[in-house]
């Protein structure tokens, strides 16, 4: 008997889809900022941009209650173990977003004799969405979240989902 | 004038140099050069004149270090730069008991340059992880470390 | 004995139906309240709040709830497992039981006990115990902190709460909630006992751990307080219980001070719910307006101001009643 | 169907509930005394007290049952938890049991059990010839202020003294400078 | 007895951070506690260390300019200005007056964004959520202004050696005026919501008092220093750029507690508004770039120390040049580093809640400490 | 009910306003001086108005009694309630007025004190207690108020508790009065056990109708008089009152001269028929009060502290009142004489204290010789007032004291044994002498050296001051240094004027008061011999004082110095303090410690000697049980109990 | 006769509770555990009172009144005991009774 790895044995069809839809529409990020990008992340949650519109505005301080880790800023080598640990503390299913150039690749700080930073979050934890910018504007972050939702549901968020169905 | 007072106060210490600085060019009102052993006395004199330690760092001159202390005052515009030449592999007396604020500055210099400070209460790495084995601001760091 | 027989006899069906209704109410109410809280907060903060999931984000909490059900339940290695598992259930049970005696209108009540108000008060004290269980078993310093704070706070605020309620009971001469409401058919007790009402609201805010008294879960200090280590559905139960507790506190305030189901034109149930949600709105308003108090200031406030005031209020009530 | 309904009378249901309550009481008490972890002890006590409260319900007094929950669980147990958190460092392993003491205690308690059990068995309990049926809370309140007024005052005094005593004794920790 | 049980002390350690809601980024504080009281607090920094100073030695002077905005991303323009002024000192460049005015206007706008952010974030530390959103709302209007001029929202890199690259127009000036009047209309809201709030006053009054002596010993600067009643502001004392031409005051506190710092920051926003207003009114015409700026920046051998007043205090740059295109050594004297080094003394014998209040009142920007 | 009945509402307000003021100030506003003052003043002004309204509206009417059930059982019935009859109304007016005046006066006297708020809270507590005492309808309620008054007194005496002597004095007052109160309480218990009722009206009626057994009357009467002895500072429990002068002077005026100490005498008038029913009791009272009168008058002769003089004078006048009451009972007279003296005494003694307070406040010393040498007479209004009060105290026409003293002396004259009358007259002579000793010294000061010979007088020691400097006052800030002469604040002068006018008026209200109290006025046949004798005694006392202290070349030593032994005896206060110390040591500590010593020597030492060797072995054996491991002891107990129990059960 | 309608049931239950509590008092080391056991004993007494009240007493309020008194006393006892425990802990850093032997002569 052959099963493809990563595929569940039993597909629960509609139920799974509904669950994914719920997950996509309720992405609770971790209150966790590393550097400059954290400010833009805060701005995204604040009045003008309001991440809460998409259900992603519930910033939880404890990793145990989060779905989404937004790596907002440079990961220093000193910080890297803590980031990994936080990621490990999050309950599955969980997603990671690399926000800003530093988290994507080390950004402006990466050069031959750089000794202090980890050039890219994906070197230590799996990243689902990359949001470029230095720092990315809040709109970009929102776009990143929308893309992540698409990735989760394979179709997009609720409105798109409905349109696609209909 | 604070500058004159300081000159007076530093006179008995037999420092290498106590001279007026060129504020327009360097931003200093007073330039001082001292030997490592004299530094605590200089700091004491500075504290007595109500100056605060504005900044402290080292410069790696390849063959030796140049330690630079900047003092300034809240009451009057008067910045004093104290240069202390220090040979490689030599230690430096701490002034953290005079200026508690110097504690972190000295730890930083220890961290980045590897300069040891005598009698420092808590001399361990400040910015880099505890287990790091290099001092990045040494001029030969790039050569030895290579790429990462 | 007679009482127990009665409990399980003809009343049995009524209770079962009631319980089912209560569970439905609790979940719907909590979903609605969380949505309401997010909307209220958002509008106070110059932003729209949840908008995308359903009309005006109405299904937002549904999505949250479904998501939480689908999350991994992590039991950290160092926790005291049985207690860790039990705590979310224990926090929920007394909350459910309290609904047994709440009269939504003169007829909509599962069981009109003689000591109804006492039942609510007694079971509301149990929530502290579950918070303690949760905090202690988590084996996390922040959680223990949250638990200790919660206990100290609850001990301090339970006393004025009980004393305040006593003054109402003294006026009515009955522990029965329907009697208390019936006594307010003319004048609501909030008019007669304004001080008691204010004290009650303050204590209820503290009892439900809401801002500005939310120090057991003070985010900026204790991460998430006693439920720092909880994930998924277990965490959701704490959330659910918090909002249900809020409902109960508001319901008791309505019953004791705001005339329960009394009101013109509309049916009693509607009036009752309107009042309850108005009180809840008040609590939300507090939360989104005030900074958090400091722990010692909170305790000092209770012991030095609330408790004496509550006793003075009781004393005056007793005197007026005796001499009337 | 008939058999089931004959079996499922209110009486049997009540008996089942009673057995459950007793079970709760005794199991709780056993946990309260037997468990090594002090926090489990307190929780056991809570369970046991919950059972006792149920027993009071069976004994026709919902008022006392609720007071039991309010005072014993809501106040005393919580206070005990509080004391645990304030005093015993929770991360220490429980001390080993002293076998002699445990054995002695078991013998002593067993002896008392036998003694009182015999006493219970051999005593003839007779009810009062005339019994009132007034179970209301009002009457209890009335009794507090008439026949038992002195005890009431004494208990009030006791509580006051206890409060002051507790404050005085437990005071003297660090305070905010 | 204690030996018997193997307990030496009843204190225990609590790790605050590196991820903790109140540490504003990646700071770790190791606390030794007795109950809720802090016996000893030891900050562990370096979680945001990116090696700016090392980078400086590997870049030429112009290449290093954008780095400054990442050191203190909340008041980037002041850092820009400091660096530009230091290099200008080296090269003996005279910046045209209009450029100085533009620098002052943008720098003060940026200072207001920084203080607004502090205001909101601090109130969030104290558990009040709504002021945070209010501040961000105001801040967005400001960011729009700066965004239009500089092309970025946060990490500005706007000043050049010898002036500014882009001139401002009347729309910008009108926008500044509109913003100033808008912000002034908000003071009432802020005061009613926060300044007069009993809970807020109780939590901040007489907490975290800093004395003049401590300021000197630790080199504390900025609003904290002024909260302790010392009127030290580099904009006045060294009077760089166009600052001597404006009439503004240095707000100071009396007790040196958190509330004083809060009041000082609020008053500073108002003073910034005054400066912006005056600058807009007196804006001179003329070039915005100095003449004969060399294409290749290659300062002579020597050293320069330049200080400016940022939102967090005195920022100093110490540059050593060996006559190369790359700086030989750049030392960034950041205000939060000195301010934070006082934190252990400030935290001791307080409650955890006060620790949060104290930490917030320092207004730390972690990358600025860690560099 | 309460709102429909203004009288009851008035009573309740009278009691609960001070109570709420006390609570409010103590809990909330203690640190806010102005607010505390406002609260306290409101809470004393309204009772004042109520008291006067009651006095005029209800004065002539039948007693009004409100009784509410408090403790009810089959055997005992203890109500709480209010009794408004002429006796209580007059006292109510006195208490309300003087406490109001003192509160006003204290605004000036206590200004700037750190404990200002606490002071007013304590005053409110006192007002609560005293007003309750006055209008309570039952003896138990009265007893509770009585103890509360003691508590307030303790708090106020020890108000400056940082000062050792003040806190000691507070404790002394508390303990000594408790001594008497034990008797009082036992008396009440007697009454309850054997009679079952503590309602004042019922008790009085029962005593009059002889439905109470005579032995009970005597026994409980004497026991209750113990309480009076404590509170009204009768011999030998008078020792606390002079020490109580450590409190602030307004407190001395209010508590320790006018109202609280009069509570004892008030209690006697309250249950006068009950007391009067037993001649034995009354004789004992007469003896004790006479001793008190003479004893304290003689001590007052030599006191140099102005407050001490008035304190002993208070003790003697209280004795005088008690004498009047006792004599009236024995000669089947009425309570009017004693009660009238209580009234007038309240006015002029409060005046005396308040005037002295002005001097103390101003000069920062208690020693009246020092005041005099510093120019005390320059404060005109206080000087005039203190002279008026002293005239009243000495019993000079037309001041209030004249009439009331006259009345008591008349009552004494009705007794068969004329010795009492003679002693009373002697007391009057002494009173006139010592009061005018103070007045003359103040009015005609000599050079400071002239007073050096006065025993007890220590010139220029400012640390002795009660008022200022020593108690956290900043002399410079408030300018109370003795060399800075400035005006006295009007809030301190106003009460003086009010009281002075009372002192003048009250004498002529005799008829009105008598009618009010007794229902009818009995025109007294003027006993001219007595009149002449009394005024003569007073005048000769004054003349003697003039010779000793007033005239230009007076020797300033006092006639008493002719008898050095006697003088020492008086200065040592009749060795009463020594007596008490000896008594305590001998009987209280002595007995117990002896017992313990005995136990130690015989049981312990002897035991050791006798069983020295056997203990080693048996001790080892027993140490298994006696390990102080509580649980083993307990286990042992349980095992024994179980064993015995099972054995018994088996046997059945 | 139903189980819950018999006096004996309740008395026996109280006895069991009492014995468990007694065992705890005798065997446990921690002061808090002893306090817990004492609470059990008090509850056993309360059950007895309530049972007598239900089945025997002339007036059903009396037993309830006494039970309430027991609760009050228990509360006072707990308050004092706990404060003592905290104080003992502060002083000796232990709440093990076997360590609290300063009374030993």
PDB file of C-alpha atoms in Angstrom, chain F residues 143 146-147 150 174-188 223-224 226-228 230-231 237:
ATOM      1  CA  UNK F 143     -22.178  51.249  80.805  1.00  0.00           C
ATOM      2  CA  UNK F 146     -19.230  54.820  79.893  1.00  0.00           C
ATOM      3  CA  UNK F 147     -16.477  52.533  78.668  1.00  0.00           C
ATOM      4  CA  UNK F 150     -13.038  55.923  78.955  1.00  0.00           C
ATOM      5  CA  UNK F 174      -7.402  53.729  81.650  1.00  0.00           C
ATOM      6  CA  UNK F 175      -6.248  51.240  84.222  1.00  0.00           C
ATOM      7  CA  UNK F 176      -7.341  53.165  87.286  1.00  0.00           C
ATOM      8  CA  UNK F 177     -10.809  53.847  85.963  1.00  0.00           C
ATOM      9  CA  UNK F 178     -11.054  50.209  84.930  1.00  0.00           C
ATOM     10  CA  UNK F 179     -10.493  49.385  88.579  1.00  0.00           C
ATOM     11  CA  UNK F 180     -13.643  51.210  89.437  1.00  0.00           C
ATOM     12  CA  UNK F 181     -15.488  49.912  86.425  1.00  0.00           C
ATOM     13  CA  UNK F 182     -14.978  46.341  87.517  1.00  0.00           C
ATOM     14  CA  UNK F 183     -17.025  47.232  90.541  1.00  0.00           C
ATOM     15  CA  UNK F 184     -19.590  48.980  88.391  1.00  0.00           C
ATOM     16  CA  UNK F 185     -19.876  45.956  86.153  1.00  0.00           C
ATOM     17  CA  UNK F 186     -20.227  43.547  89.012  1.00  0.00           C
ATOM     18  CA  UNK F 187     -22.907  45.824  90.401  1.00  0.00           C
ATOM     19  CA  UNK F 188     -24.748  45.634  87.126  1.00  0.00           C
ATOM     20  CA  UNK F 223     -20.366  48.543  93.603  1.00  0.00           C
ATOM     21  CA  UNK F 224     -21.805  50.994  91.152  1.00  0.00           C
ATOM     22  CA  UNK F 226     -16.939  52.170  92.544  1.00  0.00           C
ATOM     23  CA  UNK F 227     -17.476  53.136  88.938  1.00  0.00           C
ATOM     24  CA  UNK F 228     -18.326  56.655  90.012  1.00  0.00           C
ATOM     25  CA  UNK F 230     -13.128  55.812  89.104  1.00  0.00           C
ATOM     26  CA  UNK F 231     -14.717  58.112  86.622  1.00  0.00           C
ATOM     27  CA  UNK F 237      -9.045  56.389  92.727  1.00  0.00           C
TER      28      UNK F 237
END
